[in-house]
Short mmCIF file of C-alpha atoms and ligand atoms in Angstrom, two decimals:
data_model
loop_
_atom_site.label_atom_id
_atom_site.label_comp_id
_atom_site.label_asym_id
_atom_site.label_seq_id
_atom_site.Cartn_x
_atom_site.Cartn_y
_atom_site.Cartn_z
CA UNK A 1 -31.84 45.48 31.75
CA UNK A 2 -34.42 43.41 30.24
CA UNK A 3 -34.20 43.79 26.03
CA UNK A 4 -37.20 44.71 24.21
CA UNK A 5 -38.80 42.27 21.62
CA UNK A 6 -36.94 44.42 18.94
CA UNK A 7 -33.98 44.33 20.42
CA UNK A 8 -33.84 40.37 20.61
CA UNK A 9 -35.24 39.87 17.30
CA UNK A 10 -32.07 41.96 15.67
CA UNK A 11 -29.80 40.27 17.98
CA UNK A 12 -31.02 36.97 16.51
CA UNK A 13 -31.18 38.29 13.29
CA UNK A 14 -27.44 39.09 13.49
CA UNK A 15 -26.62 35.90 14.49
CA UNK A 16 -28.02 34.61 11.72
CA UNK A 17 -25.40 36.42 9.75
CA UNK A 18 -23.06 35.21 11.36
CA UNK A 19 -23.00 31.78 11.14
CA UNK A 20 -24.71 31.99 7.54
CA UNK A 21 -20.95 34.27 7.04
CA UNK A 22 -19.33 31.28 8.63
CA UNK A 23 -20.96 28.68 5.91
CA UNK A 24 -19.37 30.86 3.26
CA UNK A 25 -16.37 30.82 4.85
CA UNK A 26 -13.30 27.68 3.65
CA UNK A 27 -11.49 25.16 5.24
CA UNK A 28 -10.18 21.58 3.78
CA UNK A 29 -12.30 19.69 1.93
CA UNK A 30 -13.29 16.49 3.80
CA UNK A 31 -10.33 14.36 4.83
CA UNK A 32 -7.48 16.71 3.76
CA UNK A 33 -5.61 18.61 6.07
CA UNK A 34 -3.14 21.25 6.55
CA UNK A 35 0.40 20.57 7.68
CA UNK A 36 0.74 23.80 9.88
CA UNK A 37 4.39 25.17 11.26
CA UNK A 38 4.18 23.74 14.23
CA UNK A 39 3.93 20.33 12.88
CA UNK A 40 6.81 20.39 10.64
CA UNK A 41 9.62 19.54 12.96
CA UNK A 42 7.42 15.93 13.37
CA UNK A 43 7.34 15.91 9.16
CA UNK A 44 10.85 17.04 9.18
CA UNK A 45 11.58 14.04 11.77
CA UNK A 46 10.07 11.56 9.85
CA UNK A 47 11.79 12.47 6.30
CA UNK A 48 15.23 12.99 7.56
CA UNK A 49 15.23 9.60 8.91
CA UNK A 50 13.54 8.46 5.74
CA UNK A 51 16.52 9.52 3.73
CA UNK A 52 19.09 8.48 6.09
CA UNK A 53 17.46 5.13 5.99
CA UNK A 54 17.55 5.22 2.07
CA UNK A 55 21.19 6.60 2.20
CA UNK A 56 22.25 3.43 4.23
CA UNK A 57 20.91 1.46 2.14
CA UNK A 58 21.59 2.59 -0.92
CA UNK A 59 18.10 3.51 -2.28
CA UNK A 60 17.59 6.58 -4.88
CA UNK A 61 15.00 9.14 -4.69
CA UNK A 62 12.42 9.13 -7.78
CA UNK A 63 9.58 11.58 -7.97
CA UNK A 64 6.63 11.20 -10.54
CA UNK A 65 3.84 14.06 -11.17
CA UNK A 66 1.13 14.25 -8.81
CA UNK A 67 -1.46 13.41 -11.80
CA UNK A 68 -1.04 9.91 -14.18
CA UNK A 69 -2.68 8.59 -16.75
CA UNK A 70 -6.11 6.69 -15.34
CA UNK A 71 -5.49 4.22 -17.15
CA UNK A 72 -1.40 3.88 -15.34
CA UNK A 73 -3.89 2.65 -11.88
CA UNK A 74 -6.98 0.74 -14.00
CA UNK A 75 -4.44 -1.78 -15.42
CA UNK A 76 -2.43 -2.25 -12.48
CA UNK A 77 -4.68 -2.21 -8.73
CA UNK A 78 -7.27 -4.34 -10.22
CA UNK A 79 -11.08 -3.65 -11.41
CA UNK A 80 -12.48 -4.95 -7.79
CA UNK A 81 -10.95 -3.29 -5.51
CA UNK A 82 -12.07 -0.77 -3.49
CA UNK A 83 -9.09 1.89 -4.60
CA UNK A 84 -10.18 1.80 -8.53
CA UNK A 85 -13.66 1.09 -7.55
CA UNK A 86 -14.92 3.68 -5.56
CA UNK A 87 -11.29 5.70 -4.15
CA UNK A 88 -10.18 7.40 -7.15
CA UNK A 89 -10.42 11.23 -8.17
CA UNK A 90 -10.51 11.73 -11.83
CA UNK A 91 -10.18 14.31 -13.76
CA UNK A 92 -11.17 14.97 -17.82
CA UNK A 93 -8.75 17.79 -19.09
CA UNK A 94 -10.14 20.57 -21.64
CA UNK A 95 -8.10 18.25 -24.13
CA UNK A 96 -9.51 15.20 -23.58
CA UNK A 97 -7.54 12.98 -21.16
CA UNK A 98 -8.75 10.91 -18.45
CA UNK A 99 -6.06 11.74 -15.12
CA UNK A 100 -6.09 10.20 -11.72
CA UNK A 101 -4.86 12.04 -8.76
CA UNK A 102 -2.44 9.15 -7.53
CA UNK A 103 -3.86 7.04 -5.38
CA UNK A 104 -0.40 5.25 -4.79
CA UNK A 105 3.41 5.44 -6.22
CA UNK A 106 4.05 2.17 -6.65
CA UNK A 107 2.18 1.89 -10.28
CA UNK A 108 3.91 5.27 -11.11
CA UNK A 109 6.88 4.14 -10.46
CA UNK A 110 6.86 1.15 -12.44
CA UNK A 111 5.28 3.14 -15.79
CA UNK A 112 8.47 5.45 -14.94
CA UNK A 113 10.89 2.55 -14.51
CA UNK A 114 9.68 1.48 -17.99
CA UNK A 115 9.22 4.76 -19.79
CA UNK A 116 12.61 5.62 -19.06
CA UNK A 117 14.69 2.34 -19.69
CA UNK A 118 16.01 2.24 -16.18
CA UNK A 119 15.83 -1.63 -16.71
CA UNK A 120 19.74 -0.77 -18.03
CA UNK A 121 20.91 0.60 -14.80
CA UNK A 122 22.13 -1.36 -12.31
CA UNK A 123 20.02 -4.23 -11.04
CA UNK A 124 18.11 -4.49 -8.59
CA UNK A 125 16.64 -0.53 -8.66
CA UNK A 126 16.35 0.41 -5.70
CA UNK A 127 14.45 4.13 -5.57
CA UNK A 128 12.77 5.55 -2.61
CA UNK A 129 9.83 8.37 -2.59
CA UNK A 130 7.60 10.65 -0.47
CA UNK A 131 4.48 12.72 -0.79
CA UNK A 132 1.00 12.93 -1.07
CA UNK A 133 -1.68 10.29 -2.12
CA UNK A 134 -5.12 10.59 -2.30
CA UNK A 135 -8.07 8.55 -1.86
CA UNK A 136 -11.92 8.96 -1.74
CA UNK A 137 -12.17 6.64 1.59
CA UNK A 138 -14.75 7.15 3.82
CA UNK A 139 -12.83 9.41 5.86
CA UNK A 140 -12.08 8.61 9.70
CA UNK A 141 -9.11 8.97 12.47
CA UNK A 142 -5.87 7.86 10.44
CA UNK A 143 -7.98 7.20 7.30
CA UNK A 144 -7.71 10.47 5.17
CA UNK A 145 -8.62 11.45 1.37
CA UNK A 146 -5.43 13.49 1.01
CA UNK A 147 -2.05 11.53 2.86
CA UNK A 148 1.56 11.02 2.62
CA UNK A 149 3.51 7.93 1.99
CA UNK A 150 7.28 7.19 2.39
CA UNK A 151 8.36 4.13 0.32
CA UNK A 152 10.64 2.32 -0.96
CA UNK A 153 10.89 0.03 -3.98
CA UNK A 154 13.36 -2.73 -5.32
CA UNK A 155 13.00 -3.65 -9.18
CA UNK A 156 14.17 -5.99 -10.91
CA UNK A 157 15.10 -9.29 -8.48
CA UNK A 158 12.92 -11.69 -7.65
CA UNK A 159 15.07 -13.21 -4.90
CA UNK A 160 13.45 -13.71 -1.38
CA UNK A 161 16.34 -11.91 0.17
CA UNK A 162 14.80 -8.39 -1.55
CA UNK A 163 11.10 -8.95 0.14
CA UNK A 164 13.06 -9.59 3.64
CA UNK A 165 15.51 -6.91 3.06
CA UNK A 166 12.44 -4.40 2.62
CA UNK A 167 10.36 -5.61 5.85
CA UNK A 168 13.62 -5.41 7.69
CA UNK A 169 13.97 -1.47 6.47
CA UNK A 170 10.54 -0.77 7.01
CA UNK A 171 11.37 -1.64 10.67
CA UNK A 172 14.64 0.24 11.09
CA UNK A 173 12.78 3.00 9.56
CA UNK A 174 10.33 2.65 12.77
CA UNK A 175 13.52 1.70 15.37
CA UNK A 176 14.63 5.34 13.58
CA UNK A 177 11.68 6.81 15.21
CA UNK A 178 11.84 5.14 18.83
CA UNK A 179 8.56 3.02 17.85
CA UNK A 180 9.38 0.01 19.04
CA UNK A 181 5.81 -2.14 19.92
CA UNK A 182 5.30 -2.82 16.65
CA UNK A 183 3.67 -6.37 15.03
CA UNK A 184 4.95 -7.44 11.35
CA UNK A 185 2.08 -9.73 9.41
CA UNK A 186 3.22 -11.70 6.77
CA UNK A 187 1.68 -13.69 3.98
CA UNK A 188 2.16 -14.96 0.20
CA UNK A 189 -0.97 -14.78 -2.42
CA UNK A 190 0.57 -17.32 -4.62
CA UNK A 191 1.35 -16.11 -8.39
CA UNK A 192 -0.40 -16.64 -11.59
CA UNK A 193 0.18 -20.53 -11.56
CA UNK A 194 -1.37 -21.45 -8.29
CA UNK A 195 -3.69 -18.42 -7.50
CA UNK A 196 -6.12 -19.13 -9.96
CA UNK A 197 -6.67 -22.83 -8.94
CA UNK A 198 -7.09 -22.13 -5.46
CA UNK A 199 -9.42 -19.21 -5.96
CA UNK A 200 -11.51 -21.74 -8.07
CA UNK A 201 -11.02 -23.80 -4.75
CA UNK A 202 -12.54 -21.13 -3.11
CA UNK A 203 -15.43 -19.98 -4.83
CA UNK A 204 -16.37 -23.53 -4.80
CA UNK A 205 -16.74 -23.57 -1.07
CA UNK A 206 -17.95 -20.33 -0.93
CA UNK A 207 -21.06 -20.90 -3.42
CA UNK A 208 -23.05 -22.94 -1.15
CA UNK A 209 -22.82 -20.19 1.60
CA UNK A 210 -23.74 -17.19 -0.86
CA UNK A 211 -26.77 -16.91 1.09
CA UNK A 212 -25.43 -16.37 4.38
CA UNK A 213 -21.76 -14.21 3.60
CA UNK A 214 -22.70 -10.59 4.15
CA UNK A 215 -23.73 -8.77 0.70
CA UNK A 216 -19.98 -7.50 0.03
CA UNK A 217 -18.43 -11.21 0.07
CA UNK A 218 -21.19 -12.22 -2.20
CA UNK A 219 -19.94 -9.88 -4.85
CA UNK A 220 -16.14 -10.58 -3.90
CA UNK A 221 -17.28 -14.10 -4.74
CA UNK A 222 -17.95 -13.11 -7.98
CA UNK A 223 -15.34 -10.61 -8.96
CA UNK A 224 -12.62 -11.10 -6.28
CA UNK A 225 -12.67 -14.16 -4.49
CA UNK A 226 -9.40 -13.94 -2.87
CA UNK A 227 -10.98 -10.72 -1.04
CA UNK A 228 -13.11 -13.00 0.68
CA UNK A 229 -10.32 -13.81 3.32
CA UNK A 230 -9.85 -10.36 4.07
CA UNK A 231 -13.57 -10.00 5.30
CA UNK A 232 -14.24 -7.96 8.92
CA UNK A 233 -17.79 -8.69 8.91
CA UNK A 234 -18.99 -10.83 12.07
CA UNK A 235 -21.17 -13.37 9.96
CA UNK A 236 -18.79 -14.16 7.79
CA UNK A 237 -15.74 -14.79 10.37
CA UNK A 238 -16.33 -18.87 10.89
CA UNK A 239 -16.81 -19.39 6.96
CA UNK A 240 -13.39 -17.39 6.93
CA UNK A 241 -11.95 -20.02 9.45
CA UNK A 242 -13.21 -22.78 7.46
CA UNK A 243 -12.24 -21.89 4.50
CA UNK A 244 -9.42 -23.57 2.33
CA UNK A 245 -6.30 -22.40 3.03
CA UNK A 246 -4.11 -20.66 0.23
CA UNK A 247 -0.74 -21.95 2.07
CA UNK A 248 -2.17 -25.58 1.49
CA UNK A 249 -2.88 -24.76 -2.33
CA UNK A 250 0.86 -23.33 -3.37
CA UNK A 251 2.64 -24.23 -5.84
CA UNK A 252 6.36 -25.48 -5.26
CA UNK A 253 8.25 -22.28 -6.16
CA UNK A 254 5.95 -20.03 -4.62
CA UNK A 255 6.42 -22.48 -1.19
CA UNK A 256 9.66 -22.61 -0.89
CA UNK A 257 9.84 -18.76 -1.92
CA UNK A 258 7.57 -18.15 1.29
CA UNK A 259 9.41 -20.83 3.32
CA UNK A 260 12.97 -18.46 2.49
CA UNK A 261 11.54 -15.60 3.52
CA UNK A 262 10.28 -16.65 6.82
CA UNK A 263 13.76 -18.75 7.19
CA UNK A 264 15.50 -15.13 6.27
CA UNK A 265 13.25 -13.47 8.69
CA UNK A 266 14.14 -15.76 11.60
CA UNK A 267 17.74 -15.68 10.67
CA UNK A 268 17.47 -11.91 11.08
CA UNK A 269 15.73 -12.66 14.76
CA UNK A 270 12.48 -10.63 13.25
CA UNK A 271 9.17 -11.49 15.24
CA UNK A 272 6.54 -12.19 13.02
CA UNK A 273 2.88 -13.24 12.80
CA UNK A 274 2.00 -15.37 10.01
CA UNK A 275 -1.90 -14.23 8.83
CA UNK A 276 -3.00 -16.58 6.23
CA UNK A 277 -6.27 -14.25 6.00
CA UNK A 278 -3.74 -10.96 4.66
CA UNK A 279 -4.48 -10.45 1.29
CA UNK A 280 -3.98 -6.57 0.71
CA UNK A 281 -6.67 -4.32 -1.23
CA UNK A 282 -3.94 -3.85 -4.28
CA UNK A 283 -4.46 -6.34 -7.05
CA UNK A 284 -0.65 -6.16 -8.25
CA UNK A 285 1.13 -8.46 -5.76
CA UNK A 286 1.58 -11.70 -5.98
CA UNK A 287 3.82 -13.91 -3.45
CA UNK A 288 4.89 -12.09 -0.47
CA UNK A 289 2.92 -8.91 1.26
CA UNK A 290 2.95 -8.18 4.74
CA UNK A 291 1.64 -5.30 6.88
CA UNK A 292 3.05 -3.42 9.93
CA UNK A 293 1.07 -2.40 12.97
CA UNK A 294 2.15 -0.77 16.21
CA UNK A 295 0.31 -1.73 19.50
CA UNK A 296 -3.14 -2.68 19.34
CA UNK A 297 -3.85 -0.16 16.85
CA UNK A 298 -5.52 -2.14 13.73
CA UNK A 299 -4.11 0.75 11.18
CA UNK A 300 -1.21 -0.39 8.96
CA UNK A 301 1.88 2.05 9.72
CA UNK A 302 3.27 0.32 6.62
CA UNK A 303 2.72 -2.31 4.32
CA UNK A 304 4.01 -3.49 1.06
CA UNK A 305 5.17 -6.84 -0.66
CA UNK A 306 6.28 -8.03 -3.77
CA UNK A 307 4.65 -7.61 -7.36
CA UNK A 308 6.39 -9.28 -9.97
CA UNK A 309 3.79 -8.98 -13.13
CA UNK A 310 2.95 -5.29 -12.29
CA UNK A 311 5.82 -4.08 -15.32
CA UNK A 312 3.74 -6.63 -17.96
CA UNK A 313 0.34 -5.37 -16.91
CA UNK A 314 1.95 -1.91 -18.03
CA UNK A 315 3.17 -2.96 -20.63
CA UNK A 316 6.95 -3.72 -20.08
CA UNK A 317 8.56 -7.32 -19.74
CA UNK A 318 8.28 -9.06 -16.97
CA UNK A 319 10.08 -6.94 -14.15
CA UNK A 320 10.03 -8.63 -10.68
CA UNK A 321 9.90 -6.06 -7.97
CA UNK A 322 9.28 -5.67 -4.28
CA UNK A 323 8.12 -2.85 -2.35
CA UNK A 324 6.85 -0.74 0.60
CA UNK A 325 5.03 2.09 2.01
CA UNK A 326 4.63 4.15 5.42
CA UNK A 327 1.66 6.62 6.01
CA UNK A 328 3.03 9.50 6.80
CA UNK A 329 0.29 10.96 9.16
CA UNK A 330 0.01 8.04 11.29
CA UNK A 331 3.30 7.34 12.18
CA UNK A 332 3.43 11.02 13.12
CA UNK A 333 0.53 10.59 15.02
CA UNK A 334 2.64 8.00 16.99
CA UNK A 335 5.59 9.84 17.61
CA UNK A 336 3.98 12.99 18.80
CA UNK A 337 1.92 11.13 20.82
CA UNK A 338 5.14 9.57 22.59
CA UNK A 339 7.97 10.49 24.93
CA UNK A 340 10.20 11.42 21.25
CA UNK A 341 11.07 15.19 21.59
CA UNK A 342 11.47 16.79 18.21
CA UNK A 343 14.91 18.75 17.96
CA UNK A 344 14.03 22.68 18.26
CA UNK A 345 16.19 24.31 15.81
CA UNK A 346 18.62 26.51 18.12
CA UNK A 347 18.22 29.97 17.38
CA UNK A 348 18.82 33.89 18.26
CA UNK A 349 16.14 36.01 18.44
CA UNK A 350 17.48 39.66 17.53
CA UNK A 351 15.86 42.81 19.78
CA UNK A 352 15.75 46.14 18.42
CA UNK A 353 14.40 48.96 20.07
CA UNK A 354 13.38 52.34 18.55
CA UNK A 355 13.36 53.16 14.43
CA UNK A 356 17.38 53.94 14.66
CA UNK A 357 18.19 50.40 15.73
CA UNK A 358 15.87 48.86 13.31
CA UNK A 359 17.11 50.53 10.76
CA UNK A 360 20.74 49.46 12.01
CA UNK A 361 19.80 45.92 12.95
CA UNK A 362 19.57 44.07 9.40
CA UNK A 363 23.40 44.40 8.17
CA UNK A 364 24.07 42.65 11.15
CA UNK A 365 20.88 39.99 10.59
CA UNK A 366 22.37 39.41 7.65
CA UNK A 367 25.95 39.05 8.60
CA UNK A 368 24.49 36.58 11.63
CA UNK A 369 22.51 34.52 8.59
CA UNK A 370 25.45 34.32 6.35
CA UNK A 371 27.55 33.14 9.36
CA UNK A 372 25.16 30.05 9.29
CA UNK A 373 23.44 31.33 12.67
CA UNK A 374 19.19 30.79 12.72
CA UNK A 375 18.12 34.64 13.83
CA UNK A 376 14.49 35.17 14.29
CA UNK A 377 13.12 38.34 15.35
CA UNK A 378 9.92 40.38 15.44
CA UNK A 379 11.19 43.62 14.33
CA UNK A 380 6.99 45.01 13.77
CA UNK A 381 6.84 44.83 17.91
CA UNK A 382 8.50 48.23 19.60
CA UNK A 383 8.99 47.64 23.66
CA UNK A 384 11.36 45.13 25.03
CA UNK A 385 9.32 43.16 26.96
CA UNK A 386 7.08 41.82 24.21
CA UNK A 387 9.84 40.98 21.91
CA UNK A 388 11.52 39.01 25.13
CA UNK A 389 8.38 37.38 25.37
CA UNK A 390 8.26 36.02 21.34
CA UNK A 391 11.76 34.77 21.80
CA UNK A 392 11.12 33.18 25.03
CA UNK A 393 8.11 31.68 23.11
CA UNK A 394 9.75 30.47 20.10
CA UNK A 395 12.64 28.82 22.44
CA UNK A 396 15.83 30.98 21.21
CA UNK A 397 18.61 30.14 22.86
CA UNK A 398 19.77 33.84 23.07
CA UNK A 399 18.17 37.18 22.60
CA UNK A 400 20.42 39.93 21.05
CA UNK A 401 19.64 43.96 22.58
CA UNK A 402 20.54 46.42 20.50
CA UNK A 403 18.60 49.49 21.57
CA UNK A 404 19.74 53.30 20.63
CA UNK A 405 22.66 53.19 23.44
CA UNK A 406 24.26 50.24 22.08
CA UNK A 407 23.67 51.85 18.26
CA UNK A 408 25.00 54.89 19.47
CA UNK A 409 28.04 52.66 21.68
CA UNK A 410 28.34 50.42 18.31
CA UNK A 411 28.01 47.83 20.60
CA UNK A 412 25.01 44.81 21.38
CA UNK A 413 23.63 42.64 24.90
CA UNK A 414 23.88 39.20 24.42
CA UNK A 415 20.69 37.82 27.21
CA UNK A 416 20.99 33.79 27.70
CA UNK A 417 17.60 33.17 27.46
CA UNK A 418 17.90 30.09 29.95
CA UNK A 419 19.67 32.06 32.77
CA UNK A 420 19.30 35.44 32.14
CA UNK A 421 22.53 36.30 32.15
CA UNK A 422 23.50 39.64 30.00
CA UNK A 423 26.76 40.81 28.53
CA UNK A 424 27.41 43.45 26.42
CA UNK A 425 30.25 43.26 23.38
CA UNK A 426 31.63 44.87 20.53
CA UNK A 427 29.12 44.52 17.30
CA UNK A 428 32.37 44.31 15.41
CA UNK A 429 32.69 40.83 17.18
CA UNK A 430 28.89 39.76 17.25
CA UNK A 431 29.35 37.05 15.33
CA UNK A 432 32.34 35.14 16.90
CA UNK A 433 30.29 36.21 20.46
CA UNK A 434 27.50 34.57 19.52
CA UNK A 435 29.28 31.14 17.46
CA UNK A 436 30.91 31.24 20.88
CA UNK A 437 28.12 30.96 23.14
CA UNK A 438 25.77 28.51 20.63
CA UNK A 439 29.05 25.78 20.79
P1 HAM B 501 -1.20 0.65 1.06
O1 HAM B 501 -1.33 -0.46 2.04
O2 HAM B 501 -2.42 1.00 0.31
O3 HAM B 501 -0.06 0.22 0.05
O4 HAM B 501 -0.65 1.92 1.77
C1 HAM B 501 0.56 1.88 2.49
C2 HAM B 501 0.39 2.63 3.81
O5 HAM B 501 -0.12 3.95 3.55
C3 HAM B 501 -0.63 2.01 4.75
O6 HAM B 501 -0.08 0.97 5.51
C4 HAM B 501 -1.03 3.20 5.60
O7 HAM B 501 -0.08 3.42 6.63
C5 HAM B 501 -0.96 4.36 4.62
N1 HAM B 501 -2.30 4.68 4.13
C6 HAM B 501 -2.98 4.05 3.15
N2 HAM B 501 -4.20 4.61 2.97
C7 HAM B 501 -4.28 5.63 3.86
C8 HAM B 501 -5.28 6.62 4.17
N3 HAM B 501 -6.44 6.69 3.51
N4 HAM B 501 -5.02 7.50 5.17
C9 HAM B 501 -3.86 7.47 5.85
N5 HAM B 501 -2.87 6.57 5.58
C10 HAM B 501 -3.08 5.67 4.60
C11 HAM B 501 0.34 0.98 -1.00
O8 HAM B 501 -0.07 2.08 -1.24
C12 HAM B 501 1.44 0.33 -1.80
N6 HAM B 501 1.77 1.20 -2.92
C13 HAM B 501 2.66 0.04 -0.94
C14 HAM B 501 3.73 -0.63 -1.72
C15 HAM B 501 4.87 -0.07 -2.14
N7 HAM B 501 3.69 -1.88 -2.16
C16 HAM B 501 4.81 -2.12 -2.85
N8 HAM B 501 5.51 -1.02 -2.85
#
């Protein structure tokens, strides 16, 4: 039937509501995102082999507040980068204080390291962290204003055996997860002896061209030369090419640091690329850094390297210290993407059937839990064949029937979920039956 004019106009009207109901409504702010149930087998994945990795190694777990000082990140990443420049989310409590949400552990980790004298354990520290980081970035595919790092960190040895030793976990840590295509990038930056000369080196051949860079390398020019390398933008690639090269300009420690590391590398039969345009957005490193890619994917799964003045900058002696980091979210993106099956934790799923058995049914939940045995159920739902259905959803491995017979028969059906098969034992015995059948 055709609507009248009224009719249409409320219908719109209503409509109106509705989405104007829908503005109201929440959901994450830009670039965050909730980790939902069904995802957390692929977290759990990831952090299990995380701390096996750390176990095997030997590496301790630190954890520092969510919130620093400001000032912890504008001493340490450097005034021009992008991070402290335009990435950070700060905060001016009712008392005064100026706190970052952390944008990365590593800085952290180091004020902790020297806050708490753990110079006077053992050397090298080796501690190993995850959890969330956050960022202002423009937010994209893999490129999030809330994510999750797992990292490691070695402080307090300067030898290039540390900076291989933590490219080598990084990669176990991916061999951990069956990602095997992966590409390792390595570099050095130089340290305070060298770097400084060559990035005079640079801006000197750079100057003529400040005309033609794009507008970001002519401020990097300025503020940051070394960030000139680093550069995506097409009319800047053949001055890139051109450009003096920081491997030519090191001095002789720094050399035959870099020239160990790739010796140690090869030793370990590690493919590697050598990019003399790495330079990392983090002002803190010096010598090594590399970055860790998988396929043709140009998002770092991991990156890291070594950052030997980051203690003095906060304020400690110097500390030498070499790191790394994972993201979280895309390595997870990776696995679930892949053939990798997460493990399904292997579970009951207890049946009860009519307000006697329910009322019977949790002793024996309980007795089942204590026993160490996973029991789901969904004890709100009254006919049979919709709670078979929830445990045939959530994968148990057997369903347990307990309907007013088997309350009145103090006995329980034990279903195999996968075959069907049914058998009915004593409750006195339910959980040896069902230890027995989960073996
Ligand atoms: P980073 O390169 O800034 O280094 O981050 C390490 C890893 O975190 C990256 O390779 C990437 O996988 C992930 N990641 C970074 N930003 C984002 C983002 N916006 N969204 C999703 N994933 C992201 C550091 O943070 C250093 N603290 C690493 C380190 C440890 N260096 C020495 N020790």
């Amino acid at each position: 039937m055709p609507k009248s004019k009224k009719e249409v106009s409320r219908n719109i009207k209503s409509k109106k509501g509705r989405g104007k109901e829908k503005a109201n409504s929440f959901s994450t702010p830009k670039g965050m995102h909730d980790i939902l149930p069904q995802d957390q087998i692929w977290w759990d994945k990831l952090i299990n082999a995380g701390q096996e990795l750390a176990e095997l190694y030997d590496f301790y777990r630190i954890e520092t507040p969510i919130l620093e000082s400001a000032g912890v990140f504008e001493r340490s990443l450097g005034e021009a980068t992008d991070v402290l420049e335009k990435q950070m989310y700060i905060l001016k409590t009712k008392g005064g204080d100026k706190l970052a949400l952390r944008p990365e552990a590593t800085a952290p980790i180091m004020r902790s390291y020297i806050q708490h004298h753990l110079g006077y354990w053992a050397q090298p520290l080796r501690v190993y962290y995850f959890g969330p980081m956050f960022r202002h970035e423009h937010a994209q595919a893999g490129r999030y204003r809330q994510f999750h790092q797992f990292g490691f960190e070695t402080i307090g040895d300067a030898d290039a055996v540390y900076d291989v030793q933590l490219i080598l976990m990084m990669r176990h840590f991916l061999e951990l997860l069956k990602i095997s295509d992966i590409k390792l990038q390595v570099n050095t930056i130089g340290c305070r002896v060298c770097r400084p000369h060559y990035q005079r080196k640079l801006q000197d051949y750079y100057k003529p061209l400040k005309k033609k860079i794009c507008k970001d390398c002519q401020r990097r020019l300025e503020v940051n030369p070394l960030r000139l390398l680093d550069c995506k933008n097409e009319v800047c690639q053949e001055f890139k090419q051109n450009a003096p090269s920081l491997l030519n300009n090191l001095c002789q420690n720094c050399n035959s640091h870099f020239r160990e590391v790739l010796e140690l590398l090869e030793n370990s039969e590690v493919p590697y690329e050598p990019n003399p345009f790495l330079v990392r957005g983090l002002d803190y490193y010096n010598r090594t850094i590399f970055e860790i890619f998988s396929g043709e994917n140009n998002l770092a799964l991991a990156a890291g390297g070594r950052y030997d003045y980051l203690a003095e900058l906060l304020g400690g002696r110097l500390v030498p210290a070499v790191g790394g980091a994972l993201g979280m979210e895309r390595v997870i993106e990776i696995i679930k993407s892949g053939n990798n099956s997460a493990k399904v934790p292997t579970k009951v799923f207890f049946i009860a059937i009519g307000d006697q058995a329910k009322k019977a049914a949790l002793p024996y939940m309980i007795k089942l839990r204590k026993a160490g045995v996973r029991v789901a159920e969904s004890l709100g739902k009254d006919s049979l064949k919709s709670q078979l259905g929830a445990a045939d959803r959530q994968k148990a491995k057997l369903a347990l029937i307990f309907g007013q017979k088997e309350v009145f028969e103090e006995s329980i059906i034990i279903r195999d979920m996968k075959n069907g098969a049914q058998e009915t034992v004593s409750l006195s015995k339910i959980v040896e039956e069902v230890k027995k059948r989960l073996r």
